[in-house]
Amino acid sequence: MENKFQTYNEFIEAFNKRKEVNYFNVTPIALKELDEWVFIGNKSYLQHVSGKFFKIEGLRVKTNFGTVPHEWDQPIINQPEIGILGIITKVFNETRYYLMQAKMEPGNINILQLSPTVQATKSNFSQVHKGKLPIYLEYFINRKKSEIIIDQLQSEQGGRFLRKRNRNMIVEVKEDINVLDNFFWLTLEEIKELLKINNFVNMDVRSIISTIPLIPSSKIPFCYKTYCNKKEILSWFIDQKVKYELETEKISLTEMKNWNISDDCISHNNDDRFSVIGVEVQAKTREVISWTQPMIKDLNIGLVGFIIKKIDGVYHFLVQTKVMPGNIDIIDLSPTVSCSNYILTKPPFIDYFNGNKKSKIHCDTIQSEEGGRFYHFQNKNMIVEVDENEILDIPENYMWISYYQMRQFIPQGMFNVESRSLIAAINFI
Amino acid sequence: MENKFQTYNEFIEAFNKRKEVNYFNVTPIALKELDEWVFIGNKSYLQHVSGKFFKIEGLRVKTNFGTVPHEWDQPIINQPEIGILGIITKVFNETRYYLMQAKMEPGNINILQLSPTVQATKSNFSQVHKGKLPIYLEYFINRKKSEIIIDQLQSEQGGRFLRKRNRNMIVEVKEDINVLDNFFWLTLEEIKELLKINNFVNMDVRSIISTIPLIPSSKIPFCYKTYCNKKEILSWFIDQKVKYELETEKISLTEMKNWNISDDCISHNNDDRFSVIGVEVQAKTREVISWTQPMIKDLNIGLVGFIIKKIDGVYHFLVQTKVMPGNIDIIDLSPTVSCSNYILTKPPFIDYFNGNKKSKIHCDTIQSEEGGRFYHFQNKNMIVEVDENEILDIPENYMWISYYQMRQFIPQGMFNVESRSLIAAINFI
């Protein structure tokens, strides 16, 4: 891991120093204490007084996905605009580097995490914040200043966001760039190493990094054996879209069955579900010095995990289609297991993750969801390999997909953010 | 145009004979005379008593697309399920044939049009009609009976349908097939020839046929000059999705501004807009002998047209992104001109279609929209070529895309149905 700017250990040290420099205090507060956030129309929904940023709305969900057709209500984040999650890359002496940021988000359990060069909402562009334009954003907007390497629309959490996507970008610059405080040039190898640390690399980085193939497509053999060919997988994916129905209807927050809207928070009758709380933030490095905002809080540590297996010598991933209420197109490709209360609900294949059945663990870390909306929201991220001879009984909404096929489907936005978080961590193929 | 089953003229004759055999009477009726269709909740929406098939709902639309941000209300067809539009293909003596159907639809101006082997809604599969299962459907559902050649989700009219897609399929069979009355084996060349006749080939066939490349991808030179490369076009397409916003909200039909709900029909204050009417159908060949249903009526003949131009010797198409209220993902790629009242509104580039500016006409026909939902709804379909030296002033939501690039984007569902109707007619590349 050669890095001409600093060694790996020097980086870790410098990163930790940023925590001391950047004062950042986050306090949970009651919803009624929120500064510029108000309930509209008899607690119909919660929004910023400007009408910008995002809304917390009520959603009624009907789907035939799951064991029985079912229906439920839940709060959801509605932020229809498409933001930019962007990383600047530059080649120095034939080595490619990525410009990473030590950035604080109010929901981060450890406050500071490794973030992309830029995380910008459309509100940032149009300066609703009334603050400064995010630094380095010009390289993503002005096409003359960079060459686009990656530019893909990718979805956010379909369980919490309504049809939310961000533009995942990597742009290459040739000119010299002034590296500001909190920014570091890192190699992909180093970022992959940092992914082995709990809650270090933020969700936005993981999403962007997942789009970078470990093996350049020019080096993938033209013919390789796969369990199903591309056409068969795409037909299966359409089968699933035809089969599963998702009907959503916006309702007033107060109409939501099993949810309570108090002055403090929006919470479920069942304590172990997520809730909507307020937080107060005081910071020096944000575009605005201090602010309050609603956040989604979930203290459960969930599990997202892929089972992988060599089929004819080629790594295959066991993906499942999953209907989530905020999905843009009914289903996404989800990890083998993706579950908030996996200990209680015992989802299919859980035995390969908890040691009840034999598997080889490639990754096992705890990672945070995006700290701008999610408060202390963590998932165990695991990739486990089963023996080539292990026979798994695969339900019809699961499919073995090779690593190479995965690479072809990612740019089309077929993998959900939980999958991409896991794919980012792959360094063993 | 060799066809071992019948000559082209014999086919035309046989097709016309089907009109005599198949008695089919369609009468416009008042909405209140509809048999099993009812307004729900104080004329909130119109639906079948079974709750199946489709609903006519009210939609409030807001978008920043167009000259000014604007807002309007309109009725829209809500039929969320994904149907199958499928053609069976089979090779006889090294010639590929497609199994086409002479099929009547209530909205067809000439009643009988050339249709796919199968047009099936999910209601058909689940037999809400209480009639027979559509013939040949088994070849599309049972994967052991055929090989899938084409399987793509493609959108329907975003101006009239809410997020409606159908599964466009071509499946190849090896076994002998019993060719029933109303069915014919035709070659692609013959179908392309029939596309030169007004209102002969129905919209569903045009949509499916548009997915068949004229030039197999193996014969496309690996390097060919294009105006923009694939990456640049995809980034431009994302730019457009970020820029344009589409917000829709379901409202009661009676809440719609500028629309009147009478016992007869749902109509706009402005007479030249579309309306929702009832029709009564009596037929011998449908799954059910007679029925009534609502339909969308529009007596305007619109214009959909592509301008094409050779750039460095390669044909390029001038596409535009367009926001339509029922679009699945904000924008689709639309023809250069796509306009209901083109004589009145004079859209950009109209002069190349009406003879005011010089162009070479490759296609100029009148084609029907899908006759199951649209009553006497026609568009002029044109493809015109401008000289290589002609300089066009291109707004930011237009782009030159080569024929080869078009072929890569079609399977991803980027082209709207009006574009695909035009692409189907291409036989000069």
CSV table of N, CA, C and O in Angstrom, one decimal, chain A residues 105-158:
chain,number,residue,atom,x,y,z
A,105,GLU,N,-21.2,13.9,10.2
A,105,GLU,CA,-22.7,13.9,9.9
A,105,GLU,C,-23.3,13.7,11.3
A,105,GLU,O,-22.9,12.9,12.1
A,106,PRO,N,-24.5,14.4,11.5
A,106,PRO,CA,-25.1,14.3,12.8
A,106,PRO,C,-25.5,12.9,13.2
A,106,PRO,O,-25.5,12.6,14.4
A,107,GLY,N,-25.8,12.0,12.3
A,107,GLY,CA,-26.3,10.7,12.7
A,107,GLY,C,-25.1,9.7,12.9
A,107,GLY,O,-25.4,8.6,13.4
A,108,ASN,N,-23.9,10.1,12.6
A,108,ASN,CA,-22.8,9.1,12.7
A,108,ASN,C,-22.5,8.8,14.2
A,108,ASN,O,-22.4,9.7,15.0
A,109,ILE,N,-22.4,7.6,14.5
A,109,ILE,CA,-22.2,7.1,15.9
A,109,ILE,C,-20.9,7.6,16.4
A,109,ILE,O,-20.7,7.9,17.6
A,110,ASN,N,-19.9,7.8,15.5
A,110,ASN,CA,-18.6,8.3,15.9
A,110,ASN,C,-18.3,9.6,15.2
A,110,ASN,O,-17.2,10.0,15.0
A,111,ILE,N,-19.4,10.3,14.8
A,111,ILE,CA,-19.4,11.6,14.3
A,111,ILE,C,-18.6,11.8,13.0
A,111,ILE,O,-19.2,12.2,12.0
A,112,LEU,N,-17.3,11.5,12.9
A,112,LEU,CA,-16.5,11.7,11.7
A,112,LEU,C,-16.4,10.4,10.9
A,112,LEU,O,-16.0,9.3,11.5
A,113,GLN,N,-16.7,10.4,9.7
A,113,GLN,CA,-16.4,9.2,8.8
A,113,GLN,C,-15.8,9.6,7.5
A,113,GLN,O,-15.9,10.8,7.1
A,114,LEU,N,-15.2,8.6,6.8
A,114,LEU,CA,-14.6,8.9,5.5
A,114,LEU,C,-15.7,9.0,4.5
A,114,LEU,O,-16.5,8.2,4.3
A,115,SER,N,-15.7,10.2,3.8
A,115,SER,CA,-16.8,10.6,3.0
A,115,SER,C,-16.3,10.9,1.6
A,115,SER,O,-15.1,11.1,1.4
A,116,PRO,N,-17.2,11.0,0.6
A,116,PRO,CA,-16.7,11.3,-0.8
A,116,PRO,C,-16.2,12.8,-0.8
A,116,PRO,O,-16.4,13.5,0.2
A,117,THR,N,-15.6,13.2,-1.9
A,117,THR,CA,-15.1,14.5,-2.1
A,117,THR,C,-16.3,15.5,-1.9
A,117,THR,O,-16.2,16.5,-1.2
A,118,VAL,N,-17.4,15.1,-2.4
A,118,VAL,CA,-18.6,16.0,-2.5
A,118,VAL,C,-19.8,15.2,-2.2
A,118,VAL,O,-20.0,14.0,-2.7
A,119,GLN,N,-20.7,15.7,-1.3
A,119,GLN,CA,-22.0,15.2,-1.1
A,119,GLN,C,-22.9,16.4,-1.2
A,119,GLN,O,-23.0,17.2,-0.3
A,120,ALA,N,-23.6,16.5,-2.4
A,120,ALA,CA,-24.4,17.7,-2.6
A,120,ALA,C,-25.8,17.4,-3.0
A,120,ALA,O,-26.1,16.6,-3.8
A,121,THR,N,-26.7,18.1,-2.3
A,121,THR,CA,-28.1,18.0,-2.7
A,121,THR,C,-28.4,19.1,-3.7
A,121,THR,O,-27.6,20.0,-3.9
A,122,LYS,N,-29.6,19.0,-4.4
A,122,LYS,CA,-29.9,20.0,-5.3
A,122,LYS,C,-30.1,21.3,-4.6
A,122,LYS,O,-29.9,22.4,-5.1
A,123,SER,N,-30.6,21.2,-3.3
A,123,SER,CA,-30.7,22.4,-2.4
A,123,SER,C,-29.3,23.1,-2.3
A,123,SER,O,-29.2,24.3,-2.2
A,124,ASN,N,-28.2,22.3,-2.2
A,124,ASN,CA,-26.9,22.9,-2.2
A,124,ASN,C,-26.6,23.7,-3.4
A,124,ASN,O,-26.1,24.8,-3.3
A,125,PHE,N,-26.9,23.1,-4.6
A,125,PHE,CA,-26.6,23.8,-5.8
A,125,PHE,C,-27.4,25.2,-5.8
A,125,PHE,O,-26.9,26.2,-6.2
A,126,SER,N,-28.7,25.1,-5.4
A,126,SER,CA,-29.5,26.3,-5.5
A,126,SER,C,-29.4,27.1,-4.3
A,126,SER,O,-30.1,28.1,-4.1
A,127,GLN,N,-28.5,26.7,-3.3
A,127,GLN,CA,-28.1,27.5,-2.2
A,127,GLN,C,-29.3,27.9,-1.3
A,127,GLN,O,-29.4,29.0,-0.8
A,128,VAL,N,-30.2,26.9,-1.0
A,128,VAL,CA,-31.2,27.1,0.0
A,128,VAL,C,-30.6,27.3,1.4
A,128,VAL,O,-31.2,28.0,2.2
A,129,HIS,N,-29.5,26.6,1.6
A,129,HIS,CA,-28.8,26.7,2.8
A,129,HIS,C,-28.4,28.2,3.1
A,129,HIS,O,-28.0,28.5,4.3
A,130,LYS,N,-28.3,29.0,2.1
A,130,LYS,CA,-27.7,30.4,2.2
A,130,LYS,C,-26.3,30.3,2.6
A,130,LYS,O,-25.7,31.3,3.1
A,131,GLY,N,-25.6,29.2,2.6
A,131,GLY,CA,-24.2,29.1,3.0
A,131,GLY,C,-23.3,29.1,1.7
A,131,GLY,O,-23.7,29.5,0.6
A,132,LYS,N,-22.1,28.6,1.9
A,132,LYS,CA,-21.2,28.5,0.8
A,132,LYS,C,-21.5,27.3,-0.1
A,132,LYS,O,-22.0,26.3,0.3
A,133,LEU,N,-21.2,27.4,-1.4
A,133,LEU,CA,-21.3,26.3,-2.3
A,133,LEU,C,-20.3,25.2,-1.8
A,133,LEU,O,-19.1,25.6,-1.5
A,134,PRO,N,-20.7,24.0,-1.8
A,134,PRO,CA,-19.7,22.9,-1.4
A,134,PRO,C,-18.5,23.0,-2.3
A,134,PRO,O,-18.5,23.2,-3.5
A,135,ILE,N,-17.3,22.8,-1.6
A,135,ILE,CA,-16.0,22.9,-2.3
A,135,ILE,C,-15.9,21.7,-3.2
A,135,ILE,O,-16.5,20.6,-3.0
A,136,TYR,N,-15.2,21.9,-4.3
A,136,TYR,CA,-14.9,20.9,-5.3
A,136,TYR,C,-16.1,20.5,-6.2
A,136,TYR,O,-16.0,19.7,-7.1
A,137,LEU,N,-17.3,21.1,-5.9
A,137,LEU,CA,-18.5,20.7,-6.7
A,137,LEU,C,-18.3,21.1,-8.1
A,137,LEU,O,-18.9,20.4,-9.0
A,138,GLU,N,-17.6,22.2,-8.4
A,138,GLU,CA,-17.4,22.6,-9.8
A,138,GLU,C,-16.9,21.5,-10.7
A,138,GLU,O,-17.2,21.5,-11.9
A,139,TYR,N,-16.0,20.6,-10.1
A,139,TYR,CA,-15.4,19.5,-11.0
A,139,TYR,C,-16.5,18.5,-11.4
A,139,TYR,O,-16.3,17.8,-12.4
A,140,PHE,N,-17.6,18.5,-10.8
A,140,PHE,CA,-18.7,17.6,-11.2
A,140,PHE,C,-19.7,18.2,-12.1
A,140,PHE,O,-20.5,17.6,-12.8
A,141,ILE,N,-19.8,19.5,-12.0
A,141,ILE,CA,-20.8,20.3,-12.8
A,141,ILE,C,-20.2,20.8,-14.1
A,141,ILE,O,-20.9,20.8,-15.1
A,142,ASN,N,-19.0,21.3,-14.0
A,142,ASN,CA,-18.4,21.9,-15.2
A,142,ASN,C,-17.6,20.8,-15.9
A,142,ASN,O,-16.5,20.4,-15.5
A,143,ARG,N,-18.1,20.3,-17.0
A,143,ARG,CA,-17.5,19.2,-17.8
A,143,ARG,C,-16.1,19.5,-18.4
A,143,ARG,O,-15.4,18.6,-18.8
A,144,LYS,N,-15.8,20.8,-18.4
A,144,LYS,CA,-14.5,21.1,-19.0
A,144,LYS,C,-13.4,20.9,-18.0
A,144,LYS,O,-12.2,20.9,-18.3
A,145,LYS,N,-13.7,20.8,-16.7
A,145,LYS,CA,-12.7,20.7,-15.7
A,145,LYS,C,-12.4,19.3,-15.3
A,145,LYS,O,-11.5,19.1,-14.5
A,146,SER,N,-13.0,18.3,-15.9
A,146,SER,CA,-12.8,16.9,-15.5
A,146,SER,C,-13.3,16.0,-16.6
A,146,SER,O,-14.0,16.4,-17.5
A,147,GLU,N,-12.8,14.7,-16.5
A,147,GLU,CA,-13.4,13.7,-17.4
A,147,GLU,C,-14.2,12.7,-16.5
A,147,GLU,O,-13.8,12.3,-15.4
A,148,ILE,N,-15.4,12.4,-17.0
A,148,ILE,CA,-16.3,11.6,-16.2
A,148,ILE,C,-15.8,10.1,-16.3
A,148,ILE,O,-15.7,9.6,-17.4
A,149,ILE,N,-15.6,9.5,-15.2
A,149,ILE,CA,-15.2,8.1,-15.2
A,149,ILE,C,-16.5,7.2,-14.8
A,149,ILE,O,-16.7,6.2,-15.5
A,150,ILE,N,-17.2,7.6,-13.8
A,150,ILE,CA,-18.4,6.9,-13.4
A,150,ILE,C,-19.5,8.0,-13.3
A,150,ILE,O,-19.3,9.1,-12.7
A,151,ASP,N,-20.7,7.6,-13.8
A,151,ASP,CA,-21.8,8.5,-13.6
A,151,ASP,C,-23.1,7.7,-13.7
A,151,ASP,O,-23.6,7.3,-14.8
A,152,GLN,N,-23.6,7.3,-12.5
A,152,GLN,CA,-24.7,6.4,-12.4
A,152,GLN,C,-25.8,6.9,-11.4
A,152,GLN,O,-25.4,7.4,-10.4
A,153,LEU,N,-27.0,6.7,-11.8
A,153,LEU,CA,-28.1,6.9,-10.8
A,153,LEU,C,-28.2,5.7,-9.9
A,153,LEU,O,-28.4,4.6,-10.4
A,154,GLN,N,-28.1,5.8,-8.6
A,154,GLN,CA,-28.2,4.7,-7.7
A,154,GLN,C,-29.2,5.0,-6.6
A,154,GLN,O,-29.3,6.2,-6.1
A,155,SER,N,-29.9,4.0,-6.2
A,155,SER,CA,-31.0,4.2,-5.2
A,155,SER,C,-30.5,4.3,-3.8
A,155,SER,O,-29.5,3.7,-3.4
A,156,GLU,N,-31.3,4.9,-2.9
A,156,GLU,CA,-31.0,5.0,-1.5
A,156,GLU,C,-31.9,3.9,-0.8
A,156,GLU,O,-32.6,3.2,-1.5
A,157,GLN,N,-32.0,3.9,0.5
A,157,GLN,CA,-32.7,2.9,1.2
A,157,GLN,C,-34.2,2.9,0.9
A,157,GLN,O,-34.9,3.9,1.3
A,158,GLY,N,-34.7,1.9,0.2
A,158,GLY,CA,-36.1,1.8,-0.2
A,158,GLY,C,-37.1,1.6,1.0
A,158,GLY,O,-38.3,1.8,0.9
